[in-house]
PDB file of C-alpha atoms in Angstrom:
ATOM      1  CA  SER A  18      91.036  88.648 100.057  1.00 57.00           C
ATOM      2  CA  PHE A  19      93.150  91.531  98.842  1.00 56.00           C
ATOM      3  CA  ILE A  20      93.035  90.431  95.183  1.00 59.00           C
ATOM      4  CA  THR A  21      89.267  90.139  95.266  1.00 65.00           C
ATOM      5  CA  TRP A  22      89.010  93.664  96.737  1.00 61.00           C
ATOM      6  CA  ALA A  23      91.411  95.054  94.100  1.00 62.00           C
ATOM      7  CA  GLU A  24      89.377  93.452  91.292  1.00 65.00           C
ATOM      8  CA  SER A  25      86.028  94.655  92.633  1.00 68.00           C
ATOM      9  CA  SER A  26      87.293  98.201  93.266  1.00 66.00           C
ATOM     10  CA  LEU A  27      88.856  98.338  89.816  1.00 64.00           C
ATOM     11  CA  SER A  28      91.947  99.818  91.363  1.00 67.00           C
ATOM     12  CA  PRO A  29      95.084  98.544  89.666  1.00 73.00           C
ATOM     13  CA  HIS A  30      97.089 101.291  91.404  1.00 74.00           C
ATOM     14  CA  ALA A  31      96.110  99.991  94.827  1.00 70.00           C
ATOM     15  CA  PHE A  32      96.905  96.428  93.799  1.00 73.00           C
ATOM     16  CA  LEU A  33     100.327  97.382  92.438  1.00 78.00           C
ATOM     17  CA  ARG A  34     101.126  99.481  95.482  1.00 78.00           C
ATOM     18  CA  GLY A  35     100.233  96.603  97.813  1.00 76.00           C
ATOM     19  CA  PHE A  36     102.118  94.120  95.674  1.00 78.00           C
ATOM     20  CA  VAL A  37     105.291  96.256  95.649  1.00 83.00           C
ATOM     21  CA  ARG A  38     105.099  96.789  99.404  1.00 84.00           C
ATOM     22  CA  TYR A  39     104.644  93.017  99.958  1.00 83.00           C
ATOM     23  CA  ALA A  40     107.673  92.336  97.762  1.00 85.00           C
ATOM     24  CA  GLU A  41     109.758  94.863  99.765  1.00 89.00           C
ATOM     25  CA  TRP A  42     108.764  93.330 103.102  1.00 87.00           C
ATOM     26  CA  ASN A  43     109.361  89.790 101.805  1.00 86.00           C
ATOM     27  CA  SER A  44     112.788  90.825 100.573  1.00 89.00           C
ATOM     28  CA  ARG A  45     113.609  92.383 103.958  1.00 89.00           C
ATOM     29  CA  ARG A  46     112.583  89.156 105.698  1.00 89.00           C
ATOM     30  CA  ARG A  47     114.661  87.037 103.296  1.00 89.00           C
ATOM     31  CA  GLN A  48     117.690  89.283 103.811  1.00 90.00           C
ATOM     32  CA  ALA A  49     117.307  89.166 107.574  1.00 91.00           C
ATOM     33  CA  PHE A  50     117.077  85.373 107.575  1.00 90.00           C
ATOM     34  CA  THR A  51     120.107  85.126 105.290  1.00 91.00           C
ATOM     35  CA  ARG A  52     122.211  87.378 107.560  1.00 92.00           C
ATOM     36  CA  LEU A  53     121.038  85.436 110.614  1.00 92.00           C
ATOM     37  CA  GLN A  54     122.021  82.105 109.058  1.00 91.00           C
ATOM     38  CA  GLU A  55     125.359  83.441 107.823  1.00 93.00           C
ATOM     39  CA  THR A  56     126.178  84.974 111.221  1.00 95.00           C
ATOM     40  CA  PHE A  57     125.054  81.942 113.282  1.00 93.00           C
ATOM     41  CA  PRO A  58     125.342  78.888 111.017  1.00 92.00           C
ATOM     42  CA  GLN A  59     125.787  76.634 114.032  1.00 91.00           C
ATOM     43  CA  CYS A  60     122.372  77.436 115.478  1.00 91.00           C
ATOM     44  CA  VAL A  61     120.047  78.694 112.702  1.00 91.00           C
ATOM     45  CA  LEU A  62     118.040  76.304 110.594  1.00 89.00           C
ATOM     46  CA  LEU A  63     115.712  77.550 107.843  1.00 89.00           C
ATOM     47  CA  PRO A  64     113.594  74.472 106.983  1.00 87.00           C
ATOM     48  CA  MET A  65     112.247  76.061 103.775  1.00 81.00           C
ATOM     49  CA  GLY A  66     115.470  77.835 102.756  1.00 77.00           C
ATOM     50  CA  THR A  67     115.957  81.580 102.620  1.00 70.00           C
ATOM     51  CA  ASN A  68     113.900  82.261  99.471  1.00 71.00           C
ATOM     52  CA  CYS A  69     110.509  81.205 100.757  1.00 68.00           C
ATOM     53  CA  SER A  70     111.025  81.034 104.501  1.00 75.00           C
ATOM     54  CA  TRP A  71     108.780  82.489 107.172  1.00 85.00           C
ATOM     55  CA  LEU A  72     110.069  80.046 109.773  1.00 86.00           C
ATOM     56  CA  ALA A  73     113.434  79.791 111.535  1.00 89.00           C
ATOM     57  CA  HIS A  74     114.648  77.376 114.167  1.00 89.00           C
ATOM     58  CA  LEU A  75     117.288  78.692 116.554  1.00 90.00           C
ATOM     59  CA  ARG A  76     118.906  75.759 118.372  1.00 89.00           C
ATOM     60  CA  SER A  77     121.730  75.716 120.828  1.00 85.00           C
ATOM     61  CA  PRO A  78     124.773  73.679 119.866  1.00 81.00           C
ATOM     62  CA  SER A  79     124.508  72.235 123.367  1.00 79.00           C
ATOM     63  CA  ALA A  80     122.024  69.408 123.916  1.00 69.00           C
ATOM     64  CA  HIS A  81     120.666  71.169 127.006  1.00 70.00           C
ATOM     65  CA  GLY A  82     120.687  74.744 125.709  1.00 72.00           C
ATOM     66  CA  LEU A  83     117.945  77.057 124.544  1.00 80.00           C
ATOM     67  CA  SER A  84     115.955  76.466 121.388  1.00 87.00           C
ATOM     68  CA  PHE A  85     113.291  78.625 119.753  1.00 89.00           C
ATOM     69  CA  VAL A  86     110.979  78.634 116.793  1.00 91.00           C
ATOM     70  CA  PHE A  87     110.600  82.045 115.155  1.00 93.00           C
ATOM     71  CA  THR A  88     107.766  82.799 112.702  1.00 91.00           C
ATOM     72  CA  TRP A  89     107.527  85.941 110.608  1.00 91.00           C
ATOM     73  CA  ARG A  90     104.577  86.227 108.273  1.00 88.00           C
ATOM     74  CA  VAL A  91     103.583  89.026 105.950  1.00 83.00           C
ATOM     75  CA  SER A  92      99.868  89.120 105.123  1.00 80.00           C
ATOM     76  CA  SER A  93      97.328  91.424 103.603  1.00 75.00           C
ATOM     77  CA  THR A  94      93.924  92.510 104.849  1.00 72.00           C
ATOM     78  CA  PRO A  95      91.045  92.478 102.341  1.00 67.00           C
ATOM     79  CA  ARG A  96      91.649  96.237 101.858  1.00 68.00           C
ATOM     80  CA  GLY A  97      95.284  95.721 100.942  1.00 68.00           C
ATOM     81  CA  VAL A  98      96.829  96.827 104.221  1.00 77.00           C
ATOM     82  CA  LEU A  99      99.923  94.764 104.902  1.00 82.00           C
ATOM     83  CA  GLU A 100     100.659  93.354 108.309  1.00 85.00           C
ATOM     84  CA  GLN A 101     103.758  91.676 109.747  1.00 87.00           C
ATOM     85  CA  LYS A 102     103.078  89.014 112.330  1.00 91.00           C
ATOM     86  CA  TYR A 103     105.993  87.529 114.186  1.00 91.00           C
ATOM     87  CA  ASP A 104     106.383  85.296 117.210  1.00 93.00           C
ATOM     88  CA  LEU A 105     109.098  83.595 119.143  1.00 92.00           C
ATOM     89  CA  HIS A 106     108.254  80.322 120.851  1.00 89.00           C
ATOM     90  CA  PRO A 107     110.629  78.424 123.185  1.00 87.00           C
ATOM     91  CA  LEU A 108     111.248  74.722 122.647  1.00 81.00           C
ATOM     92  CA  SER A 109     111.788  73.529 126.185  1.00 68.00           C
ATOM     93  CA  THR A 110     113.431  70.454 127.523  1.00 64.00           C
ATOM     94  CA  SER A 111     112.259  69.060 130.847  1.00 66.00           C
ATOM     95  CA  GLN A 112     115.517  70.307 132.416  1.00 66.00           C
ATOM     96  CA  LEU A 113     114.827  73.870 131.222  1.00 65.00           C
ATOM     97  CA  VAL A 114     111.248  73.782 132.510  1.00 62.00           C
ATOM     98  CA  GLU A 115     112.452  72.595 135.898  1.00 69.00           C
ATOM     99  CA  ALA A 116     115.138  75.266 136.047  1.00 66.00           C
ATOM    100  CA  ASP A 117     112.666  77.983 135.015  1.00 66.00           C
ATOM    101  CA  GLU A 118     111.377  78.733 138.540  1.00 69.00           C
ATOM    102  CA  GLN A 119     110.220  82.227 137.590  1.00 70.00           C
ATOM    103  CA  ARG A 120     108.385  80.894 134.503  1.00 72.00           C
ATOM    104  CA  MET A 121     110.285  83.234 132.198  1.00 73.00           C
ATOM    105  CA  LEU A 122     109.890  80.863 129.214  1.00 74.00           C
ATOM    106  CA  ALA A 123     106.135  81.461 129.322  1.00 77.00           C
ATOM    107  CA  HIS A 124     106.738  85.155 128.637  1.00 81.00           C
ATOM    108  CA  THR A 125     109.229  84.709 125.811  1.00 84.00           C
ATOM    109  CA  GLY A 126     106.865  85.970 123.072  1.00 84.00           C
ATOM    110  CA  ALA A 127     105.873  89.117 124.925  1.00 88.00           C
ATOM    111  CA  ARG A 128     109.472  89.979 125.840  1.00 90.00           C
ATOM    112  CA  PHE A 129     110.537  89.416 122.238  1.00 92.00           C
ATOM    113  CA  HIS A 130     107.866  91.842 121.035  1.00 93.00           C
ATOM    114  CA  ASP A 131     109.171  94.391 123.557  1.00 94.00           C
ATOM    115  CA  LEU A 132     112.706  93.867 122.229  1.00 94.00           C
ATOM    116  CA  VAL A 133     111.501  94.359 118.638  1.00 95.00           C
ATOM    117  CA  THR A 134     109.903  97.656 119.642  1.00 95.00           C
ATOM    118  CA  VAL A 135     113.230  98.901 121.010  1.00 96.00           C
ATOM    119  CA  ARG A 136     115.729  97.326 118.592  1.00 95.00           C
ATOM    120  CA  GLY A 137     113.829  96.370 115.445  1.00 94.00           C
ATOM    121  CA  ILE A 138     113.100  92.876 114.270  1.00 92.00           C
ATOM    122  CA  GLU A 139     116.454  91.985 112.745  1.00 92.00           C
ATOM    123  CA  GLN A 140     118.492  93.157 115.750  1.00 95.00           C
ATOM    124  CA  ALA A 141     116.078  91.390 118.115  1.00 95.00           C
ATOM    125  CA  LEU A 142     116.654  88.155 116.187  1.00 93.00           C
ATOM    126  CA  MET A 143     120.431  88.588 116.361  1.00 93.00           C
ATOM    127  CA  ILE A 144     120.202  89.113 120.135  1.00 93.00           C
ATOM    128  CA  VAL A 145     118.161  85.927 120.555  1.00 92.00           C
ATOM    129  CA  ALA A 146     120.590  83.981 118.381  1.00 92.00           C
ATOM    130  CA  GLU A 147     123.525  85.243 120.512  1.00 91.00           C
ATOM    131  CA  LEU A 148     121.718  83.979 123.650  1.00 86.00           C
ATOM    132  CA  VAL A 149     121.071  80.625 121.992  1.00 87.00           C
ATOM    133  CA  VAL A 150     124.733  80.188 121.015  1.00 87.00           C
ATOM    134  CA  ALA A 151     125.855  81.127 124.513  1.00 85.00           C
ATOM    135  CA  SER A 152     123.457  78.718 126.262  1.00 79.00           C
TER     136      SER A 152
END
């Protein structure tokens, strides 16, 4: 783990740099989730609250609308390199699966990653939430 590496390398500077960067990314994630929930309170559920959340449910107000689970984790390699891992997974009803003739739901995660590349993670989440509310 990162802490083991920092201890063995006797590098408090590397540890502190990694810790500060982790805190910045965690704060960014918390702020993004807070804005998402404030903007779309009718469809965003943060099961663990905004302070410790890495998970968001985006659910349509309509019983037959779109629903997604979004995960956003920040982790560290043993060398202290931070990585963000995020995914968007559809929660499909049988009606949505039947209506999805082109199997677009199966490609949700890949298309979301494409959207993040173009718009950034927070804007990509806002776009998905707008789609969920409209469904």
